[in-house]
Coordinates of C-alpha atoms in Angstrom, one line a residue:
Chain G
M1 CA -48.5 -42.3 -21.2
A2 CA -48.3 -41.6 -25.1
N3 CA -50.4 -43.0 -27.8
I4 CA -49.8 -43.9 -31.4
K5 CA -51.3 -40.7 -32.7
E6 CA -49.0 -38.5 -30.7
F7 CA -46.0 -40.5 -31.7
S8 CA -47.0 -40.6 -35.4
A9 CA -47.5 -36.8 -35.3
L10 CA -44.0 -36.2 -33.9
L11 CA -42.6 -38.4 -36.7
Q12 CA -44.7 -36.6 -39.3
N13 CA -43.9 -33.0 -38.4
G14 CA -40.2 -34.0 -38.1
E15 CA -40.0 -33.0 -34.5
K16 CA -38.6 -36.5 -33.8
T17 CA -37.1 -39.4 -35.8
A18 CA -37.9 -43.0 -35.4
V19 CA -34.3 -43.4 -34.0
N20 CA -35.2 -40.6 -31.2
L21 CA -38.2 -42.4 -30.3
A22 CA -36.5 -45.8 -29.9
E23 CA -33.6 -44.2 -28.0
E24 CA -36.3 -42.4 -25.7
A25 CA -38.1 -45.8 -25.1
L26 CA -34.8 -47.6 -24.3
S27 CA -33.6 -44.9 -22.0
K28 CA -37.0 -44.9 -20.1
I29 CA -36.8 -48.8 -19.9
E30 CA -33.3 -48.3 -18.3
S31 CA -34.5 -45.8 -15.9
H32 CA -37.5 -47.9 -14.8
K33 CA -35.3 -51.1 -14.6
S34 CA -36.5 -51.7 -11.0
L35 CA -40.0 -52.4 -12.4
N36 CA -38.5 -55.5 -13.9
A37 CA -41.0 -55.3 -16.8
F38 CA -38.6 -56.4 -19.3
I39 CA -36.7 -59.8 -19.8
S40 CA -34.8 -58.8 -22.8
I41 CA -33.9 -55.2 -24.2
L42 CA -33.3 -55.4 -27.9
S43 CA -31.5 -52.1 -28.2
E44 CA -29.1 -52.8 -31.3
R45 CA -32.0 -54.4 -33.2
A46 CA -34.5 -51.8 -32.3
L47 CA -32.2 -48.9 -33.3
Q48 CA -31.5 -50.7 -36.6
K49 CA -35.3 -51.1 -37.3
A50 CA -35.8 -47.5 -36.3
H51 CA -33.1 -46.4 -38.7
E52 CA -34.8 -48.3 -41.5
A53 CA -38.0 -46.6 -40.7
D54 CA -36.3 -43.2 -41.0
E55 CA -34.8 -44.3 -44.3
R56 CA -38.3 -45.2 -45.6
K57 CA -39.6 -41.8 -44.5
K58 CA -36.9 -40.0 -46.3
A59 CA -37.6 -41.9 -49.5
G60 CA -41.3 -41.2 -49.1
K61 CA -42.1 -44.9 -48.5
S62 CA -43.5 -44.9 -44.9
L63 CA -45.5 -47.9 -44.3
G64 CA -48.3 -46.2 -42.3
A65 CA -49.4 -45.3 -38.9
L66 CA -47.1 -47.7 -37.1
D67 CA -43.9 -47.2 -39.0
G68 CA -41.2 -46.2 -36.5
I69 CA -43.4 -46.6 -33.3
P70 CA -41.7 -48.6 -30.4
I71 CA -43.7 -51.5 -29.0
A72 CA -43.0 -54.2 -26.7
I73 CA -44.1 -57.9 -26.8
K74 CA -44.6 -60.4 -24.2
D75 CA -41.7 -63.0 -23.8
N76 CA -43.9 -65.9 -24.9
L77 CA -44.0 -64.6 -28.5
C78 CA -41.3 -65.8 -30.7
L79 CA -39.1 -63.4 -32.5
E80 CA -36.5 -64.8 -34.8
G81 CA -33.0 -64.8 -33.6
S82 CA -34.2 -63.4 -30.1
R83 CA -34.2 -65.1 -26.8
T84 CA -37.9 -66.1 -26.0
T85 CA -38.1 -67.6 -22.5
A86 CA -41.8 -67.5 -21.3
A87 CA -40.2 -66.4 -18.1
S88 CA -38.9 -69.9 -17.3
K89 CA -35.6 -71.3 -16.5
I90 CA -36.3 -74.2 -18.8
L91 CA -36.2 -71.8 -21.9
E92 CA -33.8 -69.4 -20.3
N93 CA -31.4 -69.7 -23.4
F94 CA -34.0 -70.6 -26.1
V95 CA -33.5 -68.4 -29.2
A96 CA -36.6 -68.6 -31.4
P97 CA -36.0 -69.8 -34.9
Y98 CA -39.1 -68.0 -36.3
T99 CA -41.2 -65.1 -35.6
A100 CA -44.9 -65.1 -34.3
T101 CA -47.4 -64.2 -37.0
A102 CA -48.8 -61.2 -34.9
V103 CA -45.4 -59.9 -34.2
E104 CA -44.4 -60.4 -38.0
K105 CA -47.5 -58.3 -38.9
L106 CA -46.6 -55.5 -36.7
E107 CA -43.0 -55.4 -38.0
A108 CA -44.2 -55.6 -41.5
Q109 CA -46.0 -52.1 -40.7
G110 CA -42.7 -50.8 -39.4
A111 CA -43.2 -51.2 -35.6
V112 CA -40.1 -51.2 -33.8
I113 CA -39.8 -54.1 -31.2
V114 CA -37.7 -52.5 -28.3
G115 CA -37.9 -55.5 -25.9
K116 CA -39.7 -58.7 -24.5
T117 CA -41.6 -58.3 -21.4
N118 CA -41.7 -60.2 -18.1
M119 CA -44.7 -62.4 -17.2
D120 CA -45.9 -65.1 -15.0
E121 CA -43.9 -68.3 -16.0
F122 CA -45.6 -69.8 -19.1
A123 CA -48.4 -67.2 -18.6
M124 CA -49.6 -69.2 -15.5
G125 CA -50.6 -66.8 -13.0
S126 CA -52.4 -63.5 -12.3
S127 CA -49.7 -61.6 -10.4
S128 CA -46.5 -61.6 -12.6
E129 CA -44.6 -63.0 -9.6
S130 CA -43.9 -66.4 -10.8
S131 CA -41.3 -65.5 -13.5
F132 CA -37.9 -67.1 -13.2
F133 CA -36.5 -63.6 -13.8
G134 CA -38.2 -62.1 -10.7
P135 CA -41.5 -60.4 -10.0
V136 CA -42.8 -57.4 -12.0
E137 CA -43.4 -54.3 -10.0
N138 CA -46.7 -52.1 -10.1
P139 CA -45.7 -48.6 -10.8
L140 CA -48.9 -47.5 -9.1
D141 CA -48.3 -49.2 -5.8
K142 CA -45.1 -51.3 -5.0
T143 CA -47.1 -53.2 -2.4
R144 CA -49.5 -54.5 -4.8
V145 CA -49.0 -56.9 -7.8
P146 CA -49.3 -55.6 -11.4
G147 CA -51.7 -58.4 -12.4
G148 CA -50.8 -61.2 -14.7
S149 CA -49.9 -62.9 -16.5
S150 CA -48.9 -60.1 -19.1
G151 CA -47.8 -57.9 -16.1
G152 CA -44.7 -56.7 -17.9
S153 CA -46.6 -55.8 -21.0
A154 CA -49.2 -53.7 -19.0
V155 CA -46.3 -52.0 -16.9
A156 CA -44.4 -51.2 -20.0
V157 CA -47.3 -49.2 -21.2
A158 CA -48.2 -47.8 -17.7
S159 CA -44.8 -46.5 -16.9
G160 CA -44.6 -44.7 -20.4
C161 CA -41.8 -46.9 -21.8
V162 CA -43.8 -47.7 -25.0
P163 CA -47.3 -46.7 -26.2
I164 CA -48.2 -50.2 -27.0
S165 CA -47.5 -53.8 -26.1
L166 CA -48.7 -57.3 -27.0
G167 CA -49.8 -59.7 -24.5
S168 CA -51.5 -63.1 -24.4
D169 CA -54.7 -64.0 -22.7
T170 CA -55.7 -67.4 -21.5
G171 CA -58.0 -66.6 -18.6
G172 CA -57.7 -62.8 -18.3
S173 CA -53.9 -62.3 -18.7
I174 CA -54.3 -59.1 -20.7
R175 CA -57.4 -57.6 -19.2
Q176 CA -56.4 -58.3 -15.6
P177 CA -53.0 -56.7 -15.5
A178 CA -54.4 -53.7 -17.7
A179 CA -57.0 -53.2 -15.0
C180 CA -54.2 -53.4 -12.2
T181 CA -52.0 -50.7 -13.9
G182 CA -54.7 -48.3 -15.2
V183 CA -54.2 -49.1 -19.0
V184 CA -56.5 -50.6 -21.6
G185 CA -56.3 -54.4 -22.5
L186 CA -58.1 -56.1 -25.3
K187 CA -58.7 -59.8 -25.6
P188 CA -59.9 -60.6 -29.2
T189 CA -62.5 -63.3 -30.1
Y190 CA -60.9 -66.7 -30.2
G191 CA -59.7 -67.3 -33.7
R192 CA -59.4 -63.5 -34.5
V193 CA -55.6 -63.5 -34.2
S194 CA -53.1 -66.3 -35.2
R195 CA -51.4 -68.0 -32.3
Y196 CA -48.6 -69.1 -34.4
G197 CA -45.5 -68.5 -32.5
L198 CA -47.2 -68.2 -29.1
L199 CA -45.8 -70.6 -26.7
A200 CA -48.9 -72.5 -25.9
Y201 CA -50.3 -72.6 -22.3
A202 CA -53.9 -73.8 -23.1
S203 CA -54.6 -73.9 -26.8
S204 CA -58.4 -73.8 -26.8
L205 CA -58.3 -70.7 -24.7
D206 CA -55.1 -68.8 -25.6
Q207 CA -55.5 -65.5 -27.6
I208 CA -52.9 -62.6 -28.4
G209 CA -54.0 -59.0 -27.9
P210 CA -52.8 -55.5 -27.4
I211 CA -52.2 -53.4 -24.3
A212 CA -52.4 -49.6 -24.9
S213 CA -53.2 -46.2 -23.3
N214 CA -56.5 -46.0 -25.1
V215 CA -59.1 -47.8 -26.9
E216 CA -58.2 -46.4 -30.2
D217 CA -54.7 -47.9 -30.2
C218 CA -56.1 -51.3 -29.3
A219 CA -58.4 -51.1 -32.3
T220 CA -55.4 -50.0 -34.6
I221 CA -53.3 -52.9 -33.5
L222 CA -56.1 -55.4 -33.6
S223 CA -56.8 -54.3 -37.3
I224 CA -53.1 -55.1 -38.1
I225 CA -52.7 -58.4 -36.3
C226 CA -55.9 -60.2 -37.1
G227 CA -56.6 -62.5 -39.9
Q228 CA -56.6 -66.1 -41.1
D229 CA -53.1 -67.8 -40.9
S230 CA -52.3 -71.2 -42.6
H231 CA -50.0 -71.9 -39.5
D232 CA -53.1 -71.7 -37.1
N233 CA -56.2 -73.7 -38.3
T234 CA -58.3 -72.2 -35.6
T235 CA -57.9 -68.7 -37.1
S236 CA -61.2 -67.4 -38.5
A237 CA -61.4 -66.7 -42.3
R238 CA -63.3 -63.4 -41.7
P239 CA -61.5 -60.6 -43.5
S240 CA -59.5 -57.9 -41.6
E241 CA -61.6 -54.8 -40.8
N242 CA -61.0 -51.3 -39.4
F243 CA -62.0 -52.0 -35.9
G244 CA -61.8 -48.3 -35.2
A245 CA -64.5 -47.4 -37.7
K246 CA -67.3 -46.7 -35.0
L247 CA -65.2 -45.2 -32.1
Q248 CA -66.9 -41.8 -32.4
E249 CA -70.4 -43.5 -32.6
S250 CA -72.9 -42.4 -29.8
I251 CA -73.7 -45.0 -27.1
K252 CA -77.4 -43.7 -27.4
G253 CA -79.8 -46.7 -27.8
K254 CA -77.2 -49.3 -27.2
V255 CA -78.3 -52.0 -24.7
I256 CA -75.9 -52.7 -21.9
G257 CA -76.3 -56.2 -20.2
I258 CA -75.6 -56.0 -16.6
P259 CA -75.3 -59.6 -15.2
K260 CA -76.6 -59.8 -11.6
E261 CA -74.2 -62.7 -10.9
Y262 CA -71.3 -60.3 -11.4
F263 CA -72.3 -57.4 -9.3
G264 CA -73.3 -59.3 -6.4
E265 CA -71.4 -61.0 -3.5
G266 CA -67.6 -61.0 -4.0
L267 CA -67.3 -57.7 -5.5
D268 CA -65.6 -54.9 -3.4
K269 CA -68.3 -52.3 -2.5
N270 CA -66.4 -49.3 -3.5
C271 CA -65.5 -50.7 -6.8
K272 CA -69.1 -51.6 -7.4
A273 CA -70.1 -48.0 -6.5
V274 CA -67.6 -46.7 -9.0
M275 CA -68.8 -49.1 -11.8
E276 CA -72.5 -48.3 -11.0
K277 CA -71.8 -44.6 -11.2
H278 CA -70.0 -45.1 -14.5
L279 CA -72.9 -47.0 -15.9
K280 CA -75.5 -44.4 -14.9
T281 CA -73.3 -41.9 -16.6
L282 CA -73.5 -43.9 -19.7
E283 CA -77.3 -44.2 -19.2
A284 CA -77.5 -40.4 -19.2
E285 CA -75.8 -40.5 -22.5
G286 CA -78.5 -42.5 -23.9
A287 CA -77.4 -46.1 -23.2
I288 CA -80.2 -48.5 -22.0
L289 CA -79.2 -50.8 -19.0
R290 CA -80.8 -54.1 -18.7
E291 CA -80.2 -56.7 -16.1
I292 CA -79.3 -60.0 -17.4
S293 CA -78.4 -63.4 -15.9
L294 CA -75.5 -65.8 -16.5
P295 CA -76.6 -68.7 -14.3
N296 CA -73.6 -70.8 -14.7
V297 CA -70.8 -68.5 -14.2
S298 CA -70.2 -69.4 -10.6
Y299 CA -68.7 -72.7 -12.1
A300 CA -66.3 -70.8 -14.5
V301 CA -63.3 -70.8 -12.4
S302 CA -63.3 -74.6 -11.8
S303 CA -64.2 -75.3 -15.4
Y304 CA -61.3 -73.0 -16.5
Y305 CA -58.8 -74.4 -14.2
I306 CA -59.6 -78.0 -15.2
I307 CA -59.5 -77.3 -18.9
A308 CA -56.4 -74.9 -18.8
T309 CA -54.4 -77.2 -16.7
A310 CA -55.3 -80.2 -18.8
E311 CA -54.2 -78.6 -22.0
A312 CA -51.1 -77.3 -20.3
S313 CA -50.0 -80.8 -18.9
S314 CA -50.1 -81.9 -22.6
N315 CA -48.7 -78.8 -24.2
L316 CA -45.7 -78.6 -21.9
S317 CA -44.6 -82.2 -22.4
R318 CA -42.6 -81.0 -25.2
F319 CA -40.1 -79.4 -22.7
D320 CA -38.3 -82.7 -22.1
G321 CA -34.6 -81.8 -21.7
V322 CA -33.9 -83.2 -25.3
R323 CA -35.0 -80.6 -27.8
Y324 CA -35.1 -77.5 -25.9
T325 CA -32.2 -75.9 -23.9
H326 CA -32.2 -76.9 -20.2
R327 CA -31.2 -80.4 -19.4
S328 CA -30.4 -81.8 -16.0
K329 CA -26.8 -82.6 -15.5
E330 CA -27.7 -85.3 -12.8
A331 CA -29.7 -87.7 -15.0
R332 CA -28.4 -91.1 -15.7
N333 CA -31.3 -92.7 -17.5
L334 CA -34.0 -91.5 -19.9
F335 CA -36.7 -91.2 -17.3
D336 CA -34.7 -89.2 -15.0
L337 CA -33.6 -86.9 -18.0
Y338 CA -37.1 -86.0 -18.6
A339 CA -38.2 -85.7 -15.0
M340 CA -35.2 -83.9 -13.5
S341 CA -34.8 -81.5 -16.4
R342 CA -38.4 -80.5 -16.0
S343 CA -38.5 -80.3 -12.2
E344 CA -35.3 -78.2 -12.4
G345 CA -36.5 -76.0 -15.3
F346 CA -40.0 -75.4 -14.3
G347 CA -41.1 -73.2 -11.3
K348 CA -43.4 -74.3 -8.5
E349 CA -46.8 -72.9 -10.0
V350 CA -46.1 -74.6 -13.4
Q351 CA -45.5 -77.8 -11.7
R352 CA -48.6 -77.5 -9.6
R353 CA -50.7 -76.9 -12.7
I354 CA -49.0 -79.8 -14.8
L355 CA -49.8 -82.2 -11.8
L356 CA -53.3 -80.9 -11.6
G357 CA -53.8 -81.4 -15.4
S358 CA -52.4 -84.8 -15.2
Y359 CA -54.8 -85.6 -12.4
V360 CA -57.9 -84.4 -14.2
L361 CA -57.0 -86.3 -17.4
S362 CA -56.0 -89.6 -15.5
S363 CA -58.0 -92.7 -15.8
G364 CA -60.8 -92.7 -13.2
F365 CA -61.0 -88.9 -13.1
Y366 CA -61.4 -87.9 -16.9
D367 CA -65.0 -88.0 -16.9
A368 CA -65.6 -86.6 -13.4
Y369 CA -63.4 -83.5 -14.0
Y370 CA -62.3 -82.9 -17.5
V371 CA -65.5 -84.0 -19.5
Q372 CA -67.7 -82.4 -16.9
A373 CA -65.5 -79.2 -17.3
Q374 CA -66.2 -79.2 -20.8
K375 CA -69.8 -79.6 -20.4
V376 CA -70.0 -76.5 -18.0
R377 CA -67.9 -74.7 -20.7
R378 CA -70.9 -75.4 -23.1
L379 CA -73.5 -74.1 -20.5
I380 CA -71.5 -70.9 -19.9
T381 CA -71.3 -70.4 -23.6
D382 CA -75.0 -70.8 -24.0
D383 CA -75.6 -68.5 -21.2
F384 CA -73.7 -65.7 -23.0
T385 CA -75.5 -66.6 -26.3
K386 CA -78.9 -66.2 -24.6
A387 CA -77.8 -62.9 -22.8
F388 CA -76.7 -61.5 -26.3
E389 CA -80.2 -61.9 -27.6
V390 CA -81.5 -58.9 -25.2
C391 CA -78.3 -56.8 -25.3
D392 CA -75.5 -55.4 -27.5
V393 CA -72.7 -55.7 -25.0
I394 CA -72.3 -56.8 -21.4
A395 CA -70.5 -54.9 -18.7
S396 CA -68.7 -56.4 -15.8
P397 CA -65.9 -55.8 -13.3
T398 CA -62.4 -57.0 -14.4
M399 CA -61.5 -58.0 -11.0
P400 CA -63.3 -58.3 -7.7
G401 CA -61.3 -55.6 -6.0
L402 CA -58.0 -53.7 -5.9
P403 CA -54.8 -55.6 -7.0
L404 CA -53.8 -58.3 -4.5
H405 CA -50.9 -57.6 -2.3
R406 CA -47.7 -59.1 -3.2
G407 CA -46.9 -62.7 -1.8
V408 CA -50.6 -63.6 -1.5
N409 CA -50.2 -66.2 -4.3
E410 CA -47.7 -68.4 -2.6
S411 CA -49.5 -68.5 0.7
D412 CA -53.1 -68.7 -0.7
P413 CA -53.1 -69.6 -4.5
M414 CA -56.9 -70.0 -4.4
A415 CA -57.1 -66.3 -3.9
M416 CA -55.1 -65.5 -6.9
Y417 CA -57.3 -68.1 -9.0
L418 CA -60.5 -66.4 -7.9
S419 CA -59.1 -63.1 -8.8
D420 CA -59.9 -64.3 -12.4
I421 CA -63.6 -65.0 -11.6
Y422 CA -64.8 -62.2 -14.1
T423 CA -62.4 -62.9 -16.8
V424 CA -62.1 -66.7 -17.4
S425 CA -65.7 -67.1 -18.8
L426 CA -64.9 -65.0 -21.8
N427 CA -61.9 -67.3 -22.7
L428 CA -64.2 -70.4 -22.1
A429 CA -66.9 -69.0 -24.4
G430 CA -64.3 -67.6 -26.8
L431 CA -65.8 -64.0 -26.6
P432 CA -63.9 -60.7 -27.1
G433 CA -63.4 -58.4 -24.1
I434 CA -61.7 -55.1 -23.1
S435 CA -60.7 -53.7 -19.7
L436 CA -60.5 -50.0 -19.2
P437 CA -60.4 -47.7 -16.3
C438 CA -63.7 -46.4 -15.3
G439 CA -62.9 -44.4 -12.0
T440 CA -60.7 -44.8 -9.0
V441 CA -60.8 -46.2 -5.6
K442 CA -58.3 -44.8 -3.1
N443 CA -56.6 -43.3 -6.1
F444 CA -56.3 -46.8 -7.6
P445 CA -57.7 -47.2 -11.2
I446 CA -60.7 -49.6 -11.5
G447 CA -61.0 -51.7 -14.5
M448 CA -64.4 -52.1 -16.1
Q449 CA -64.7 -55.1 -18.5
W450 CA -66.7 -54.8 -21.6
I451 CA -67.8 -58.1 -23.2
G452 CA -68.8 -58.3 -26.9
K453 CA -70.6 -60.8 -29.2
P454 CA -68.1 -63.2 -31.1
F455 CA -66.3 -61.3 -33.9
Q456 CA -68.2 -58.1 -33.1
E457 CA -65.1 -56.3 -31.9
T458 CA -66.0 -53.0 -33.9
N459 CA -69.2 -52.6 -31.9
L460 CA -67.4 -53.6 -28.7
L461 CA -64.7 -51.0 -29.1
S462 CA -67.5 -48.5 -30.0
V463 CA -69.0 -48.9 -26.6
A464 CA -65.6 -48.9 -25.0
A465 CA -64.7 -45.7 -26.6
A466 CA -68.0 -44.1 -25.3
S467 CA -67.2 -45.4 -21.9
E468 CA -63.6 -43.8 -22.2
R469 CA -65.0 -40.6 -23.0
V470 CA -66.8 -40.3 -19.7
S471 CA -64.4 -42.2 -17.5
H472 CA -63.1 -38.8 -16.0
C473 CA -66.6 -38.0 -14.8
I474 CA -66.3 -40.5 -11.7
E475 CA -64.8 -39.1 -8.5
N476 CA -62.4 -41.1 -6.4
L477 CA -64.0 -43.3 -3.6
Chain C
M1 CA -55.9 -83.8 0.4
L2 CA -53.9 -86.2 -1.7
E3 CA -51.8 -89.0 -0.3
R4 CA -48.0 -89.1 -1.0
E5 CA -48.5 -92.1 -3.1
D6 CA -51.0 -90.1 -5.3
I7 CA -48.5 -87.3 -5.8
L8 CA -45.9 -89.7 -6.7
K9 CA -48.1 -91.3 -9.3
L10 CA -49.0 -88.0 -10.7
A11 CA -45.4 -86.9 -10.9
K12 CA -44.6 -90.0 -12.7
L13 CA -47.3 -89.4 -15.1
S14 CA -46.1 -85.8 -15.5
R15 CA -42.4 -86.7 -15.8
L16 CA -41.7 -84.5 -12.8
K17 CA -39.5 -85.3 -9.7
I18 CA -41.0 -83.8 -6.6
A19 CA -38.8 -83.1 -3.7
D20 CA -39.8 -84.7 -0.3
A21 CA -39.7 -81.3 1.2
D22 CA -42.4 -79.9 -1.4
M23 CA -44.7 -83.0 -0.9
E24 CA -46.8 -81.3 1.8
S25 CA -47.4 -78.1 0.2
I26 CA -48.1 -79.7 -3.2
S27 CA -50.7 -82.0 -1.5
G28 CA -52.3 -79.1 0.2
H29 CA -52.5 -77.0 -2.8
L30 CA -53.9 -79.6 -5.1
G31 CA -56.4 -80.7 -2.4
K32 CA -57.7 -77.2 -2.2
M33 CA -58.1 -76.9 -5.8
L34 CA -59.9 -80.4 -6.1
Q35 CA -62.1 -79.3 -3.2
H36 CA -63.3 -76.1 -5.2
M37 CA -63.8 -78.2 -8.2
D38 CA -65.9 -80.7 -6.4
A39 CA -68.8 -78.4 -7.0
L40 CA -68.8 -79.5 -10.7
R41 CA -68.9 -83.1 -10.0
A42 CA -72.3 -82.7 -8.1
L43 CA -74.0 -81.3 -11.2
D44 CA -76.1 -83.5 -13.3
L45 CA -74.9 -82.8 -16.8
S46 CA -75.9 -86.1 -18.5
Q47 CA -77.9 -84.3 -21.2
V48 CA -75.3 -81.7 -22.2
E49 CA -72.6 -82.2 -24.9
P50 CA -69.0 -81.5 -24.0
M51 CA -67.4 -78.6 -25.7
T52 CA -63.9 -79.0 -26.8
G53 CA -63.3 -75.7 -28.3
V54 CA -65.0 -72.6 -29.6
E55 CA -64.0 -72.8 -33.4
E56 CA -66.7 -72.3 -36.0
G57 CA -66.7 -76.0 -36.8
I58 CA -65.0 -75.9 -40.2
T59 CA -62.0 -78.0 -40.8
V60 CA -59.5 -75.9 -42.6
L61 CA -57.7 -77.5 -45.5
R62 CA -55.0 -76.3 -47.8
E63 CA -53.1 -77.7 -50.7
D64 CA -50.2 -79.9 -49.6
I65 CA -47.4 -78.1 -51.4
P66 CA -43.9 -78.5 -50.0
Q67 CA -42.6 -75.4 -48.4
P68 CA -39.3 -74.4 -47.2
S69 CA -38.6 -75.4 -43.6
F70 CA -36.0 -75.2 -40.9
T71 CA -32.6 -76.5 -41.8
H72 CA -31.0 -79.2 -39.6
E73 CA -28.9 -76.6 -37.9
Q74 CA -32.0 -74.3 -37.1
A75 CA -34.0 -77.3 -35.8
F76 CA -31.1 -78.5 -33.5
A77 CA -30.0 -74.9 -32.6
N78 CA -31.7 -75.2 -29.2
A79 CA -30.9 -78.8 -28.2
P80 CA -28.6 -79.5 -25.2
S81 CA -26.8 -82.2 -26.8
V82 CA -26.5 -83.0 -30.5
E83 CA -24.2 -85.5 -32.3
N84 CA -24.0 -86.0 -36.1
G85 CA -27.4 -84.7 -36.8
H86 CA -29.1 -86.6 -33.8
F87 CA -30.4 -85.7 -30.4
V88 CA -28.3 -87.4 -27.6
I89 CA -30.1 -89.2 -24.8
P90 CA -28.7 -91.6 -22.2
K91 CA -28.5 -95.2 -23.2
V92 CA -31.9 -96.9 -23.2
I93 CA -30.9 -100.4 -24.2
G94 CA -29.1 -103.0 -22.2
G95 CA -27.2 -102.3 -19.0

């Protein structure tokens, strides 16, 4: 896996041109085609953009560290003039009329988008198997899923096709595939990055973030894509900052909160042992480990799936067979036009979630499920606020064990939902989180999730970088 | 477990057409989910305010200045059926 610094050095010393880098990325995508990490490959566009980067360099007008660097973006992010499918049949031929703000900001820095990555349909899943375009393969083990929903974005980085990709995270969809494939994935604080141009799943939980091979690249990308946007009124007015400013800072004196609820029942014992060793290594470096409690997190998965499906059932109502691409040829009246177009266009998982969302919002169940879930959301958020009074960051597993085997989702969807048990709370509370490998079990990288205070990504990434520096110390269990 | 009638009602609300063959698996799946969620219903949260989102509580306003927007062509470009600048749908009035 390469990183921005290495690519940037190759461009700076003239060893490679941006066109070379784009061609190499495109050729790797082609040679790794069986991984099915990409839905669209943008060869012509990428080579043109790379050529423009080379021309800027010749003219002494390079735009910065990202100029000429190939990247990939998840296929639920709009790119003007390019197909944007969200891995759904219903949007199979949808061509975006505008570009997402986060993507626009990367392109403004000269980043070269080489392709759009495969994912769970409408980001609904944790295995990247529900795509209309077929499942994404995990390059580390073909029998196991690559995580999801940003599985294609994680695999694109893990397989070395690109140094960076963008994903979206509603309940763990950046962090969880990063953990499954041995890369680094960052979900920023809710409101840090504009969601304009992101095909909505659950608007109060969705957030765009980077997947990369190291913490530094995640910091670089976040510094570029963050900021207030008049197209998304949930974006924070806080100014952009250099999130990599404290990456070299020592972890000495930092208090790491360890939630007892996250290291107990349900966590694979080998994964637990690896993480505990990792935390001990950080303690030896001067970090202070402190047990904390998040008493309501056991309700997080239920609260999350109620809120997420409720919002999804509303958000996805726009796909009606009238405005966006797919329309049933069988429909003879307006109701059938809606219902048949949607049932032909949406996959099974998406339909299940829409139905569940309609159920929890329907008269008679609204208070018992939806309002109750919103109340639990507040309790969970309050738990974190209280915990952060006595610690700087919180350490947790990203996943309960190794990635699930392929096919589990269809036979036992609850198993897949429960694999999000450590990640969904951050979305409910709007907190930033990053997953990075901290050791291996059976040669499989194990993701450690670091949780930060709201809008404290600089401090979060400082701890993550310290964790990254000692991650090689752990032996394989 | 949800009954067939419940699923049909939900499907109607959701504007979905569920095939008979899928009825059982959907019912089983939703049933499992709701069973898991029942733990929440048992909690006494009468004193807790619902939380709708995590925004900082500030309503963001901006000047209402007309901006360039999509052209008709752009707005209709992805529609499956368009005629004279209108979306075409099946007849809704009369027989």
